[in-house]
CSV table of C-alpha atoms in Angstrom, one decimal:
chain,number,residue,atom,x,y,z
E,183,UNK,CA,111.2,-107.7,169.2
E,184,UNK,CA,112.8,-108.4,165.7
E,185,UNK,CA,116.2,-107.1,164.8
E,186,UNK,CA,115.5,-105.9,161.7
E,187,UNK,CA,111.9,-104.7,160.5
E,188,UNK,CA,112.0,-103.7,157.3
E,189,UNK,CA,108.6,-102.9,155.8
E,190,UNK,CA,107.6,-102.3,152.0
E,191,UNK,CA,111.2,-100.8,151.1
E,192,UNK,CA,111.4,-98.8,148.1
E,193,UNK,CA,114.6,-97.8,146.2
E,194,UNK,CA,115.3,-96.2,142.6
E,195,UNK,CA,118.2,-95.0,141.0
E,196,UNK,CA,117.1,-92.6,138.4
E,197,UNK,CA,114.7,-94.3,136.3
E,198,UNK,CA,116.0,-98.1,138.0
E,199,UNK,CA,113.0,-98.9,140.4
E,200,UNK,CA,115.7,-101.6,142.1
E,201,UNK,CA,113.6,-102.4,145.2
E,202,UNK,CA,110.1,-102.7,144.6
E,203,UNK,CA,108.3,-103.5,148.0
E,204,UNK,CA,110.6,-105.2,150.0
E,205,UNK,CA,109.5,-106.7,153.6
E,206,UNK,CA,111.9,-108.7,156.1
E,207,UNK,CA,111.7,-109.4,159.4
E,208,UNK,CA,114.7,-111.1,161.3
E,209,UNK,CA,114.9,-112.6,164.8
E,210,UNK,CA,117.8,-112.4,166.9
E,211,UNK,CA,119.7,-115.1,166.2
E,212,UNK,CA,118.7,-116.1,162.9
E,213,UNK,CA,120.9,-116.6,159.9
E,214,UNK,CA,119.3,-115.7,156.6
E,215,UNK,CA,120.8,-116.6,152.8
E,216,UNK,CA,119.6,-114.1,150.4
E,217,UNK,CA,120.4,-115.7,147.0
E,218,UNK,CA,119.0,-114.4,143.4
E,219,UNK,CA,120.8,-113.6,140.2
E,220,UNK,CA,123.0,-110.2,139.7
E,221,UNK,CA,120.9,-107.3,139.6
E,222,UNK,CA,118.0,-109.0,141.5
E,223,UNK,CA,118.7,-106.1,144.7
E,224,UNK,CA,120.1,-108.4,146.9
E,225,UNK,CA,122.9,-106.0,147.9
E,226,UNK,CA,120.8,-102.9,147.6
E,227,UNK,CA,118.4,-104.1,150.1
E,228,UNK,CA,121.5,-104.8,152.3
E,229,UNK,CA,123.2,-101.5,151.7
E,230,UNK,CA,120.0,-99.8,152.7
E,231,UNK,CA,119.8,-101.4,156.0
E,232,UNK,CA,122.8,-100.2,157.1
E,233,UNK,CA,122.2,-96.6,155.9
E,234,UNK,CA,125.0,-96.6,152.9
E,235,UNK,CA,121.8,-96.5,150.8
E,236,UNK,CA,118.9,-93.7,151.2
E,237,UNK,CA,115.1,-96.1,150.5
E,238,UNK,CA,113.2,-94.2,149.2
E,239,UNK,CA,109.6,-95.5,150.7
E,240,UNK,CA,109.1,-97.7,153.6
E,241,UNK,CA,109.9,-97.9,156.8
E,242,UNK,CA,113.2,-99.6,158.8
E,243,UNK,CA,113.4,-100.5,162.4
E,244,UNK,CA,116.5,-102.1,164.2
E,245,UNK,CA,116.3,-103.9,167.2
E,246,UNK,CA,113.1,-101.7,168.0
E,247,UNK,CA,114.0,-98.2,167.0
E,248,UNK,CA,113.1,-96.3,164.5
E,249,UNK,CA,115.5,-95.4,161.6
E,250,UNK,CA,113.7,-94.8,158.5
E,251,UNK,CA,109.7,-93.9,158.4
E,252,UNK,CA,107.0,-93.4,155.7
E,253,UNK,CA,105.3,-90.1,156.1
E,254,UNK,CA,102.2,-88.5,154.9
E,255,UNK,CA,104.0,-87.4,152.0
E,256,UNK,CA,104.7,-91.0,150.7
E,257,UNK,CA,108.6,-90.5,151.5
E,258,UNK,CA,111.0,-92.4,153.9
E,259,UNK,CA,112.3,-89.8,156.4
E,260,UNK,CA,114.9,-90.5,158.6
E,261,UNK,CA,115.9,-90.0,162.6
E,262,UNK,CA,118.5,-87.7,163.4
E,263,UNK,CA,121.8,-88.1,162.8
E,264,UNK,CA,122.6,-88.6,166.2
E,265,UNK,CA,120.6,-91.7,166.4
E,266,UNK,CA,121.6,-92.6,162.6
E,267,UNK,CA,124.8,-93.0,163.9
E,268,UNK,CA,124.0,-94.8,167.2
E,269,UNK,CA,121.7,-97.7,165.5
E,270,UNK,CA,124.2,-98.0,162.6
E,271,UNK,CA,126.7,-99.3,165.3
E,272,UNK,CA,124.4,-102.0,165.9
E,273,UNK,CA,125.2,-103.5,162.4
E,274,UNK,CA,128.5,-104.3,161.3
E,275,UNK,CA,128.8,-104.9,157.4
E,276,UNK,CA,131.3,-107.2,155.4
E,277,UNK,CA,132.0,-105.9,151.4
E,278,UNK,CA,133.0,-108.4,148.8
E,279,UNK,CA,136.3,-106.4,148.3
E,280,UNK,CA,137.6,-106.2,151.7
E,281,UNK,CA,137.9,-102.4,151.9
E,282,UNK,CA,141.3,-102.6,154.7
E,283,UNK,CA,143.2,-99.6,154.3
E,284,UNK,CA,146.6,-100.9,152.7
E,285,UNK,CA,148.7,-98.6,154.6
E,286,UNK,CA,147.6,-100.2,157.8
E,287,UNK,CA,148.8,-103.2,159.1
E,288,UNK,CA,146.4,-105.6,160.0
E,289,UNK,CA,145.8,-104.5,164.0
E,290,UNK,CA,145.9,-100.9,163.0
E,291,UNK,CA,142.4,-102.1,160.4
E,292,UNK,CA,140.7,-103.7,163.1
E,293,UNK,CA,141.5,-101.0,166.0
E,294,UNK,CA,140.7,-97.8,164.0
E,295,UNK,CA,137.0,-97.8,164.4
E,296,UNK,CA,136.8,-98.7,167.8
E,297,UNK,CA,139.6,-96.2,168.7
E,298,UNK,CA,137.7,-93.4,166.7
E,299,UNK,CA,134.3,-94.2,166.6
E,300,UNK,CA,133.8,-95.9,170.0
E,301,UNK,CA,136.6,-93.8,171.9
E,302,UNK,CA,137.5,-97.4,173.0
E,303,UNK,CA,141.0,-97.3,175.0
E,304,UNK,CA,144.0,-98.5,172.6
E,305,UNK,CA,144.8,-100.9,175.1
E,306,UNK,CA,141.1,-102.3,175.1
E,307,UNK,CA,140.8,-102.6,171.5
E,308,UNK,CA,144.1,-103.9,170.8
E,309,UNK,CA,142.9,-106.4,173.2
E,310,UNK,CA,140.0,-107.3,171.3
E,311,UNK,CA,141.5,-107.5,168.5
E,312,UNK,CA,144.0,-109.9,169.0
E,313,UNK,CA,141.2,-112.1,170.6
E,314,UNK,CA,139.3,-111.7,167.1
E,315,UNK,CA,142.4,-112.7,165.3
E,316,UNK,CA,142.7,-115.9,167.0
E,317,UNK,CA,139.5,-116.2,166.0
E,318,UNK,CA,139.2,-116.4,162.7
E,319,UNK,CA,142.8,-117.8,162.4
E,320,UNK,CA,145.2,-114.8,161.6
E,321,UNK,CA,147.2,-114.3,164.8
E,322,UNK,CA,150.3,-114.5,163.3
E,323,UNK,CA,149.1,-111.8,161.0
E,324,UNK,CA,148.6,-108.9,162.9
E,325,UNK,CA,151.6,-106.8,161.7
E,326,UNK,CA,151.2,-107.4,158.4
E,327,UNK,CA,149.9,-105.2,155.6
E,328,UNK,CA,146.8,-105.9,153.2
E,329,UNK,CA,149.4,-106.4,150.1
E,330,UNK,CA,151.0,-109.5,152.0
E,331,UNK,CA,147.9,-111.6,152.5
E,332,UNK,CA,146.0,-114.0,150.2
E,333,UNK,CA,142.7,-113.1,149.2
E,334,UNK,CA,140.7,-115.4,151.9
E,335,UNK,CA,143.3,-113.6,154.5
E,336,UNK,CA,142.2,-110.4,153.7
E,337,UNK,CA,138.3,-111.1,154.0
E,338,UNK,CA,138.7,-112.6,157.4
E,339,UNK,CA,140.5,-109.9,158.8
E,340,UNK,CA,137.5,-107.6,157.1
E,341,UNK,CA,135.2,-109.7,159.9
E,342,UNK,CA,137.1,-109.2,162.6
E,343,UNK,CA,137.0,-105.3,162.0
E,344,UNK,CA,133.3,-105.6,161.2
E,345,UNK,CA,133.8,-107.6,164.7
E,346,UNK,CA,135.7,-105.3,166.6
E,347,UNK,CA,133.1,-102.9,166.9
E,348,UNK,CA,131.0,-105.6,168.6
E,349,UNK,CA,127.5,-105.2,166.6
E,350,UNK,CA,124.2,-107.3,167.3
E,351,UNK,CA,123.8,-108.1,163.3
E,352,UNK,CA,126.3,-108.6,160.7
E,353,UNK,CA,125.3,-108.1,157.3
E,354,UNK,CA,127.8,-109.9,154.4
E,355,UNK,CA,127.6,-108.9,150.7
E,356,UNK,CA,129.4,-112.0,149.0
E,357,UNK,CA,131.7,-112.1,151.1
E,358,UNK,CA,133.1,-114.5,149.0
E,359,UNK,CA,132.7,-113.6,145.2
E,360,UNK,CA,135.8,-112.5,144.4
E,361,UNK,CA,138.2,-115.4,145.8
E,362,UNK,CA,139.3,-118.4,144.8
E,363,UNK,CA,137.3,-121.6,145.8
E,364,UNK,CA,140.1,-122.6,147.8
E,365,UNK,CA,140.4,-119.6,149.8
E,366,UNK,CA,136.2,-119.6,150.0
E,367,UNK,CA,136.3,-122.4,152.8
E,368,UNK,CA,138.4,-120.2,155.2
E,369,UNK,CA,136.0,-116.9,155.0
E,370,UNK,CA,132.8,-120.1,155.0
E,371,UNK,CA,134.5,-121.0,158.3
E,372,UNK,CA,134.6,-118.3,160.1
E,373,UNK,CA,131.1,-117.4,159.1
E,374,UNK,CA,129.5,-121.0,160.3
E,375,UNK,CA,131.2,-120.5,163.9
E,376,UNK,CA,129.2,-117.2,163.7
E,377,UNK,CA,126.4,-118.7,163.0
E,378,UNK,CA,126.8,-121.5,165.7
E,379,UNK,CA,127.6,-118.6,168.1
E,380,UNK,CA,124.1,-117.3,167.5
E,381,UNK,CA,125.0,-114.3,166.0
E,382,UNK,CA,122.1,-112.7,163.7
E,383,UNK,CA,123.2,-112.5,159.7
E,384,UNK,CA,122.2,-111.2,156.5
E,385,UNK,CA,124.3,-113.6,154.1
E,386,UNK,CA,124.0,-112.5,150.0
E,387,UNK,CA,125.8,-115.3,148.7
E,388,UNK,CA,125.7,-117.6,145.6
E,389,UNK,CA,127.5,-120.1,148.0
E,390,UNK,CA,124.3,-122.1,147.9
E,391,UNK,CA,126.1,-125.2,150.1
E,392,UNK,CA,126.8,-122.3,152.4
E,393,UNK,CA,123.2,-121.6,152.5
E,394,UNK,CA,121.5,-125.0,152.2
E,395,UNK,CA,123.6,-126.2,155.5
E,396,UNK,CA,123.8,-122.9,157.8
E,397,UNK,CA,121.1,-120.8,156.9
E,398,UNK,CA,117.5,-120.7,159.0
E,399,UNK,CA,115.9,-119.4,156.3
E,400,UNK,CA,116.4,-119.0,152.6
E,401,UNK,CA,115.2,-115.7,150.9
E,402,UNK,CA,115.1,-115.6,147.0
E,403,UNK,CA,115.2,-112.3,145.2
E,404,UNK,CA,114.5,-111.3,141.6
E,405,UNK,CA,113.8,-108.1,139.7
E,406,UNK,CA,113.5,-106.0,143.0
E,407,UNK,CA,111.3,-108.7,144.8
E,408,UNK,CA,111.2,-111.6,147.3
E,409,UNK,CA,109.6,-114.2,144.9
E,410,UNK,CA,110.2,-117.4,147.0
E,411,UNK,CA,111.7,-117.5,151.3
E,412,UNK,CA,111.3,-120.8,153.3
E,413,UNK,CA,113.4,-123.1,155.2
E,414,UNK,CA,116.7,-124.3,153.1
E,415,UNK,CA,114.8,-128.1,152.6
E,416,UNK,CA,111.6,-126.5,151.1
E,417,UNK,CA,113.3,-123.9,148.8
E,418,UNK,CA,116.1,-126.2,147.2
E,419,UNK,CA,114.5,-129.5,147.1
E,420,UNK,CA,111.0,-128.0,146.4
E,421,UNK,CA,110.8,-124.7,145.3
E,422,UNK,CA,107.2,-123.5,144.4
E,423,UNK,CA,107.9,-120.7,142.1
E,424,UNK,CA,109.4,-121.3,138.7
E,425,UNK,CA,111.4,-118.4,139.0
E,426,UNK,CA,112.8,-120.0,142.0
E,427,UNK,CA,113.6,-123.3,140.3
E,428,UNK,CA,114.8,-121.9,137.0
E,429,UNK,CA,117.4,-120.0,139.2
E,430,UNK,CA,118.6,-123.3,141.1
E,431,UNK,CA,118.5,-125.5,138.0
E,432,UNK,CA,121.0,-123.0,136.7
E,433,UNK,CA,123.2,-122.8,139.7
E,434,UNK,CA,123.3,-126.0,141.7
């Protein structure tokens, strides 16, 4: 059984045909880099895994079940929203801008979802949460606000929600794009002792180190496509598209 099956994936906006046939598969456990330049769909196609996104053809299934089907009509339908809701905790999704809530110290970020989504006991997820800040290195943090960390602070804490809610896959939509490189190697911490915990990903990253060195498999998008995927050896040292090698000429 894959984790994610995501078959001929179709989105426009308007007139913007962004995802033009899109197939993935992922297995449990597997880390996957999806590099490309801007406006390639790379965080479209993530977006629309995790529902924040409507495809417009194709079909998605997570860890087995349906969520999104192609019907006689030549449209994706959807399940209910009962089961929208319940395969959508399955995934837990990082944004390149953090999204805390700045009037909420950094415990109260991480327990909120569990408290109100999951019903989760406040004792339980305050729990868990302080287990998830030891994690990825905040401890000392936890009752402070969003305004007094650094940038790389704030994005670790926005795993550890993403975290909290104990999903099977976690999707990241450069994660680190909008930090300084300093700062980068904490979040690129945290994310490789994910990755050495076995813990499926969808990385979108221009952090091609990142994905040389910790990814299984390397995915390369352009205008709505996958052009080029392989293992991180084949696609950076010997890339067989020339869209592929244009784009890491440029970049590495």
């Amino acid at each position: 059984m894959y984790m994610i099956e995501a078959r001929n994936i179709h989105k426009s906006f308007d007139n913007l045909h962004v995802l033009k046939g899109i197939s993935l598969m992922v297995e449990e456990g597997e880390v996957i880099a999806i590099i490309g330049p801007s406006g390639s769909g790379k965080s479209t196609l993530l977006r629309c895994l995790i529902h924040l996104e409507v495809i417009d053809r194709g079909d998605i299934i997570i860890q087995g079940q349906p969520f999104a089907y192609e019907a006689e009509d030549g449209k994706s339908h959807y399940v209910d929203d009962k089961k929208i809701r319940e395969i959508c905790k399955k995934l837990g999704m990082v944004f390149q801008n953090f999204n805390l809530f700045p009037h909420k110290t950094v415990l109260e970020n991480i327990i909120e979802a569990p408290i109100v989504v999951n019903k989760m006991d406040r004792k339980e997820a305050i729990d868990i949460a302080e287990d998830l800040l030891k994690r990825v290195g905040l401890e000392d943090k936890r009752d402070n606000y969003p305004s007094q960390l650094s940038g790389g602070q704030k994005q670790r804490v926005a795993i550890a929600r993403a975290l909290a809610m104990k999903p099977d896959i976690m999707l990241f939509d450069e994660p680190t794009s909008s930090l300084d490189p300093e700062l980068t190697g904490e979040v690129l911490k945290v994310m490789r002792d994910l990755a050495e915990d076995r813990m499926t990903m969808l990385v979108v990253t221009h952090e091609m180190g990142f994905a040389r060195e910790v990814a299984d498999r390397v995915i390369f998008m352009d205008g709505g496509e996958i052009i080029e995927e392989g293992c991180p050896n084949d696609i950076f040292r010997n890339p067989s598209n020339v869209r592929t090698r244009s784009f890491l000429e440029q970049v590495l």
